[in-house]
Coordinates of C-alpha atoms in Angstrom, one line a residue:
X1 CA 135.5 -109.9 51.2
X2 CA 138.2 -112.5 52.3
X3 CA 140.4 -111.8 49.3
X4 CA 140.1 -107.9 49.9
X5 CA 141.4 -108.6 53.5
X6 CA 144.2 -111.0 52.5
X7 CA 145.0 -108.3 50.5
X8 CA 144.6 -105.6 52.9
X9 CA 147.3 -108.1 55.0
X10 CA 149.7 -108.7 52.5
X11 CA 150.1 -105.2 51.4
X12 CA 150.8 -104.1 55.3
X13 CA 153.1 -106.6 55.6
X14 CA 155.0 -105.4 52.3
X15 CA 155.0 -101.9 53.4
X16 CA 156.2 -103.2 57.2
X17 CA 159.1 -105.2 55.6
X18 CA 159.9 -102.0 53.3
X19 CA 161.1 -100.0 56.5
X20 CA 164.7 -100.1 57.2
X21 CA 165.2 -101.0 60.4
X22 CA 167.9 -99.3 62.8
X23 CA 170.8 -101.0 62.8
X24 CA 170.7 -101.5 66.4
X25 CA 167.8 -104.0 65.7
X26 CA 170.0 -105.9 62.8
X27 CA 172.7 -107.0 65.6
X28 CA 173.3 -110.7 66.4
X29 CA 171.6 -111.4 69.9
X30 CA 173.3 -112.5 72.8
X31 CA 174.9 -115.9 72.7
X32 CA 174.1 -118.8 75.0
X33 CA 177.8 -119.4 75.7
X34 CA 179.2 -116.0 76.7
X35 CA 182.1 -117.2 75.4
X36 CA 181.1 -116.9 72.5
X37 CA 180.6 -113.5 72.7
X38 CA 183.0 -110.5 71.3
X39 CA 185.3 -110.4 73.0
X40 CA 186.3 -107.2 72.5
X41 CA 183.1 -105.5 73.5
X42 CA 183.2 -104.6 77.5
X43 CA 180.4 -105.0 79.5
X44 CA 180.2 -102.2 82.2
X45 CA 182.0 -103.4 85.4
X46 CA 179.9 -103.1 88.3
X47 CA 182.0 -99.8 89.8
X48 CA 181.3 -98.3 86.2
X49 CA 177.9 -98.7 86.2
X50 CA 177.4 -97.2 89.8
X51 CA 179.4 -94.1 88.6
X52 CA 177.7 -94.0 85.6
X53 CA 174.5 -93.4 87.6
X54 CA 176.3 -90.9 90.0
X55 CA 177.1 -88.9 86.5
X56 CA 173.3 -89.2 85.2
X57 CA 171.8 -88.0 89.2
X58 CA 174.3 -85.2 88.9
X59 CA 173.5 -83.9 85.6
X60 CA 169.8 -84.5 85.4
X61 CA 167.4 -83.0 87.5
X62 CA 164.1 -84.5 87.0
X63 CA 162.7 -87.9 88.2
X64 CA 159.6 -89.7 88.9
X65 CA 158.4 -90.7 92.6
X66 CA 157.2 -93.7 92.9
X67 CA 154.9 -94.7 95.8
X68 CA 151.1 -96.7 96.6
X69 CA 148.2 -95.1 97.6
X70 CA 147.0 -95.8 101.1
X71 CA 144.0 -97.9 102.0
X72 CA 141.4 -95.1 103.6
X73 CA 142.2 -96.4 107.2
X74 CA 146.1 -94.9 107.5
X75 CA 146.2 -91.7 109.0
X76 CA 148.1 -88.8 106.8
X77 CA 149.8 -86.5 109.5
X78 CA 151.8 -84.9 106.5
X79 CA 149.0 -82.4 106.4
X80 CA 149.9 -80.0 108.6
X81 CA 147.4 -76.3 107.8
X82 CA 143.5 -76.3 107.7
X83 CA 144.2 -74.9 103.9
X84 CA 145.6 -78.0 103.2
X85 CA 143.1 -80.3 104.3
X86 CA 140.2 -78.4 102.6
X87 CA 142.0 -78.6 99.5
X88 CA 142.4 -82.3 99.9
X89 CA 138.8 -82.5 100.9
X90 CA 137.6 -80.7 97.9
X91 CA 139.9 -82.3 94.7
X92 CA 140.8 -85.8 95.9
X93 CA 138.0 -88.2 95.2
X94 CA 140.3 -91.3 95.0
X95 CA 138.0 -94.7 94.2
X96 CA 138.3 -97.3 97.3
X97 CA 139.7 -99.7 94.5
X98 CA 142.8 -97.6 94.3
X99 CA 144.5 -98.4 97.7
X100 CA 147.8 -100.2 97.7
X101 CA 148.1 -99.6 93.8
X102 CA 151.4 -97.7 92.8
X103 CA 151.2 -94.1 91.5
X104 CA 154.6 -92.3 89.3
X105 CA 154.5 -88.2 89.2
X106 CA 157.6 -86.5 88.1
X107 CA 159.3 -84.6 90.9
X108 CA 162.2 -82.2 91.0
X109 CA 165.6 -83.1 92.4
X110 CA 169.0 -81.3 92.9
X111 CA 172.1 -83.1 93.6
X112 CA 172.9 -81.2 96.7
X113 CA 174.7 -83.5 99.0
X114 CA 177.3 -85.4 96.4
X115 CA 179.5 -86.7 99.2
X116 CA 176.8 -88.6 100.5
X117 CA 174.8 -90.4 97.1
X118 CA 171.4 -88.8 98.3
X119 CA 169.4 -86.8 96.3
X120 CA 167.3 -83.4 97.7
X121 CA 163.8 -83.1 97.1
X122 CA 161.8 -80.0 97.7
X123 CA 158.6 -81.4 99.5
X124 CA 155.3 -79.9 99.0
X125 CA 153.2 -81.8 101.5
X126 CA 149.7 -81.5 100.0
X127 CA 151.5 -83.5 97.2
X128 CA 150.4 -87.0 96.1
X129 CA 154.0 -89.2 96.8
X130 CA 154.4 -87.4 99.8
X131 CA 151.0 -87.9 101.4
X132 CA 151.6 -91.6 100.4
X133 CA 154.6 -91.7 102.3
X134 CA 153.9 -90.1 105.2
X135 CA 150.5 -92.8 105.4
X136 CA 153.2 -96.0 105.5
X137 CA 153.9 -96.2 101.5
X138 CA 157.1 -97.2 100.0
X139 CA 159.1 -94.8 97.9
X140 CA 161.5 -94.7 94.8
X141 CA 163.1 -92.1 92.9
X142 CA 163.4 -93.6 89.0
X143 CA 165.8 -91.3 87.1
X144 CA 166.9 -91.7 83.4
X145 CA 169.4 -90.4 81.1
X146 CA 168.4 -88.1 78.3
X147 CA 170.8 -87.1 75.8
X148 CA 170.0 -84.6 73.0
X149 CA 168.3 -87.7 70.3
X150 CA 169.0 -88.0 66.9
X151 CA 165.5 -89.7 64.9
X152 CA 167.5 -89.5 61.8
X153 CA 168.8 -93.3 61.6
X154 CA 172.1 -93.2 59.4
X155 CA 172.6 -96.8 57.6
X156 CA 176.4 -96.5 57.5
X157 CA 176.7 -95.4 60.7
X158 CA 178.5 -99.2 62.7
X159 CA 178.3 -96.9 66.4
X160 CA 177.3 -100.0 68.9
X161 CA 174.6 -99.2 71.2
X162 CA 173.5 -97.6 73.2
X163 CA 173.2 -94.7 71.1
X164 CA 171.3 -90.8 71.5
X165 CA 168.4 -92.3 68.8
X166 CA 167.3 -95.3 70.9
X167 CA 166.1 -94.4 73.8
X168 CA 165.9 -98.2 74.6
X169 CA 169.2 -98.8 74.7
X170 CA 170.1 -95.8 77.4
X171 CA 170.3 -96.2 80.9
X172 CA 167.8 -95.6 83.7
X173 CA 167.9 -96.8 87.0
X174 CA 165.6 -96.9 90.4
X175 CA 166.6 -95.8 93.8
X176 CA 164.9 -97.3 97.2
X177 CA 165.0 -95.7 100.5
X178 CA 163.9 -93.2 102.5
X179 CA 162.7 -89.6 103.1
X180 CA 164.3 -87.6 106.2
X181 CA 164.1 -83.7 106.6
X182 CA 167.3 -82.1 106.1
X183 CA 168.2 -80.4 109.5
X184 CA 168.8 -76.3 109.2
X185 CA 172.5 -76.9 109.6
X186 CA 172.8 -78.9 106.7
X187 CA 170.9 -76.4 105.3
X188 CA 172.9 -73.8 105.9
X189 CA 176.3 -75.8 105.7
X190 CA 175.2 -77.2 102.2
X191 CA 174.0 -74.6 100.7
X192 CA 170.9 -76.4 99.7
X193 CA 168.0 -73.8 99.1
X194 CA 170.8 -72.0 96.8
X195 CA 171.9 -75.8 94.9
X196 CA 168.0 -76.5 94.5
X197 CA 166.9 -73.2 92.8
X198 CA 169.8 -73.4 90.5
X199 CA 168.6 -76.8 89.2
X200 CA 165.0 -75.3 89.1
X201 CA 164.9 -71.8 89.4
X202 CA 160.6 -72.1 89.1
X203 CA 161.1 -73.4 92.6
X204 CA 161.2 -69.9 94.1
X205 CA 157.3 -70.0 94.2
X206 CA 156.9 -73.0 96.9
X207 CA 160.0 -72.6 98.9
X208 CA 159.9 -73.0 102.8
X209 CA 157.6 -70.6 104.0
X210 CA 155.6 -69.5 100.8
X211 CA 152.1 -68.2 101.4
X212 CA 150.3 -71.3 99.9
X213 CA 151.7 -74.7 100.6
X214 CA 153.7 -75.9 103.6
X215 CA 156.6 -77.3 102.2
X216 CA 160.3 -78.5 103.1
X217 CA 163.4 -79.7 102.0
X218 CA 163.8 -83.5 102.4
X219 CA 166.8 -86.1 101.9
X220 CA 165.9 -89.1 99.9
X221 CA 168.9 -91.3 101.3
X222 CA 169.5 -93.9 99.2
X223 CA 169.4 -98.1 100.2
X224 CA 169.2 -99.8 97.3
X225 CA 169.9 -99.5 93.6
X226 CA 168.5 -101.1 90.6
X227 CA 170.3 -100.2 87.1
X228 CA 169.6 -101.0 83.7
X229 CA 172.0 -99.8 81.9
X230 CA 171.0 -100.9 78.2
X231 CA 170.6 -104.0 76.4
X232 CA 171.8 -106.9 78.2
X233 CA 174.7 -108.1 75.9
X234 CA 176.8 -105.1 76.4
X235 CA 175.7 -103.0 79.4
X236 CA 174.8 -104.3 83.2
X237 CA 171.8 -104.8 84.6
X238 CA 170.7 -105.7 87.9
X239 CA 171.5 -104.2 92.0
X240 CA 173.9 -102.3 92.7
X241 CA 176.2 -101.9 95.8
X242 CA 174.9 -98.7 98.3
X243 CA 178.4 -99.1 99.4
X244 CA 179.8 -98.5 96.0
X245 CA 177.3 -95.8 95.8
X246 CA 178.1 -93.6 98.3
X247 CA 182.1 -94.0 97.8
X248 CA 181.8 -92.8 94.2
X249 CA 184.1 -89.6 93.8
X250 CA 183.4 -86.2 92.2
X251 CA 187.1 -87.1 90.0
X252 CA 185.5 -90.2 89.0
X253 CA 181.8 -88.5 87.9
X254 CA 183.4 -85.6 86.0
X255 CA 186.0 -88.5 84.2
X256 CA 183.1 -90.7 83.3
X257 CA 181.0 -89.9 79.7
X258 CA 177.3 -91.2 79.4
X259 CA 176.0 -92.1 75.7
X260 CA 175.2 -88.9 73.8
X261 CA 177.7 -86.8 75.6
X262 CA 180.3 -85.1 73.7
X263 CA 183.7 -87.3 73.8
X264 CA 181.4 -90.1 74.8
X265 CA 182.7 -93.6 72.9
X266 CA 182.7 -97.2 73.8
X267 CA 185.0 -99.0 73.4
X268 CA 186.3 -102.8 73.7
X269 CA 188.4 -104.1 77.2
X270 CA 191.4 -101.9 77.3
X271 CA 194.9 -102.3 79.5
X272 CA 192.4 -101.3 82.5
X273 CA 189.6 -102.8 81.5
X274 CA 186.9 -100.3 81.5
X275 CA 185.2 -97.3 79.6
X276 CA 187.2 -94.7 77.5
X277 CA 186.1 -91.1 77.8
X278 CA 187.3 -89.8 74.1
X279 CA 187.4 -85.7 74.5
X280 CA 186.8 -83.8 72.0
X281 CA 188.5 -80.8 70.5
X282 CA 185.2 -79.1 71.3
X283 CA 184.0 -79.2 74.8
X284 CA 180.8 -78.9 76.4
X285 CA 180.1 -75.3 76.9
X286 CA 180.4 -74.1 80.6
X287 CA 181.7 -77.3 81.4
X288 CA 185.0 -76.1 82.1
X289 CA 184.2 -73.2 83.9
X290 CA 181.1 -74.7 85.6
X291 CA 183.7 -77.5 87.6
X292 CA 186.6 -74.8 88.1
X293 CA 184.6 -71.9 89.7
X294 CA 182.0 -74.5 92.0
X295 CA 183.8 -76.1 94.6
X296 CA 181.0 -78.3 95.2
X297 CA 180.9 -81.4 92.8
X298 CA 181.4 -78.8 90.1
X299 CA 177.4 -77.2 90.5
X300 CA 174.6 -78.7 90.5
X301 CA 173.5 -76.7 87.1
X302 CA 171.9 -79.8 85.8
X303 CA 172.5 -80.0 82.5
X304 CA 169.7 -81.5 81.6
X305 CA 169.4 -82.4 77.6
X306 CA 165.4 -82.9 77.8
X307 CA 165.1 -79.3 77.4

């Protein structure tokens, strides 16, 4: 019986070392002298990175809210129609145990207000995050970038990382803060119910005033940032500035290229000493049109490469 396992081992471990791996896993890890390093390869600045996660809030549209669920003594105003309450009474039977522990849902978002950093959410109040919130929780918004992946792994392909077939190496990043209701004006000023049901046309069904759920449309205004933008040896991670954050321009979104998007290459420390958008002959189609014909932030069509 021994031997048959000791075989059973050694066979696995034969057909484990058989598999080529990625050649993203063959790289040399990051030196304890960062001297040492290439020199040539450029590690994000920290004004990169922060536009970098503008680009990916701009062109995706989905995210996950984070919060904790409440301990049973918090009151949960948010609740605001006997239908909702019933409904509440009826399906949530949430063990004691749970309070305080942290709960992720994915939750729609539009990038509606691009002059200001802070991303719209369409609030349904029954829902989870938001009854959370409105009982003392904390809240983030974690957003990552998706570009179309390719699972074929091509040997003689020498592209550094990050690349489209390992979604390790992408970036993602977490935003802190707070939820605010956007006034009517900005409503109306913005354009928001019209930027929101662009990004997710399904929305139509529990807009403000629908016939089953009270909801509204709420700010998440951003305080803090936390990016990880890839590996550690050639992409940041760590806080980012909110100051850099909300400074970042629409000509510095639309100039910036995220891994996986077409003209996208990196590239080492140039005369500048930052990121080089390659374009090529080919480009994205709509794109063009898309940023010519919508004055604001050139649409929030979130392109989003999940789908």
């Amino acid at each position: 019986m021994k031997l048959l396992t000791t075989a059973a081992l050694l066979a696995a471990t034969a057909s484990a070392k058989s598999l080529r791996a990625p050649p993203i896993l063959l790289q040399e890890p990051i030196p304890n002298d960062p001297t040492q390093h290439n020199a040539d390869h450029h590690i994000p600045t920290i004004r990169e990175s922060t536009i970098m996660a503008r680009r990916i809030m701009h062109l995706s549209s989905l995210g996950t809210l984070v919060t904790t669920f409440p301990h049973p003594t918090n009151p949960q105003s948010v609740l605001t129609s006997d239908n909702d309450a019933d409904e509440v009474h009826a399906y949530e039977n949430r063990p004691e145990e749970m309070a305080g522990s942290p709960i992720g849902l994915m939750e729609y978002y539009a990038d509606c207000e691009p002059a200001t950093g802070n991303p719209t959410l369409l609030a349904i109040n029954i829902a989870t995050p938001y009854r959370n919130y409105a009982a003392g929780s904390n809240i983030s918004l974690q957003i990552r970038w998706w570009p179309t992946q390719n699972l074929e792994v091509d040997e003689d392909d020498d592209e550094d990382i990050p690349t489209p077939h390992t979604p390790a190496a992408l970036p993602r990043f977490s935003l802190h803060g707070r939820l605010e209701p956007i006034p009517i004006k900005d409503l109306s000023v913005n354009l928001i119910p019209a930027c929101f049901m662009r990004a997710h046309p399904d929305s139509l069904l529990w807009q403000p005033g629908n016939d089953i759920h009270t909801s509204e449309y709420m700010r998440f205004v951003v305080e803090h940032i936390y990016w990880f933008g890839g590996f550690g040896d050639r992409a940041r991670i760590g806080w980012l500035p909110v100051e850099d954050w909300r400074s970042v321009t629409r000509e510095e979104v639309e100039a910036m290229s995220l891994p996986g998007e077409k003209g996208w290459r990196e590239r080492g420390v140039g005369s500048q000493g930052g990121l080089e958008k390659v374009q090529d002959d080919e480009e994205v189609e709509g794109e063009e049109e898309t940023e010519e014909t919508d004055g604001r932030w050139g649409g929030s069509r979130a392109r989003d490469f999940r789908l």
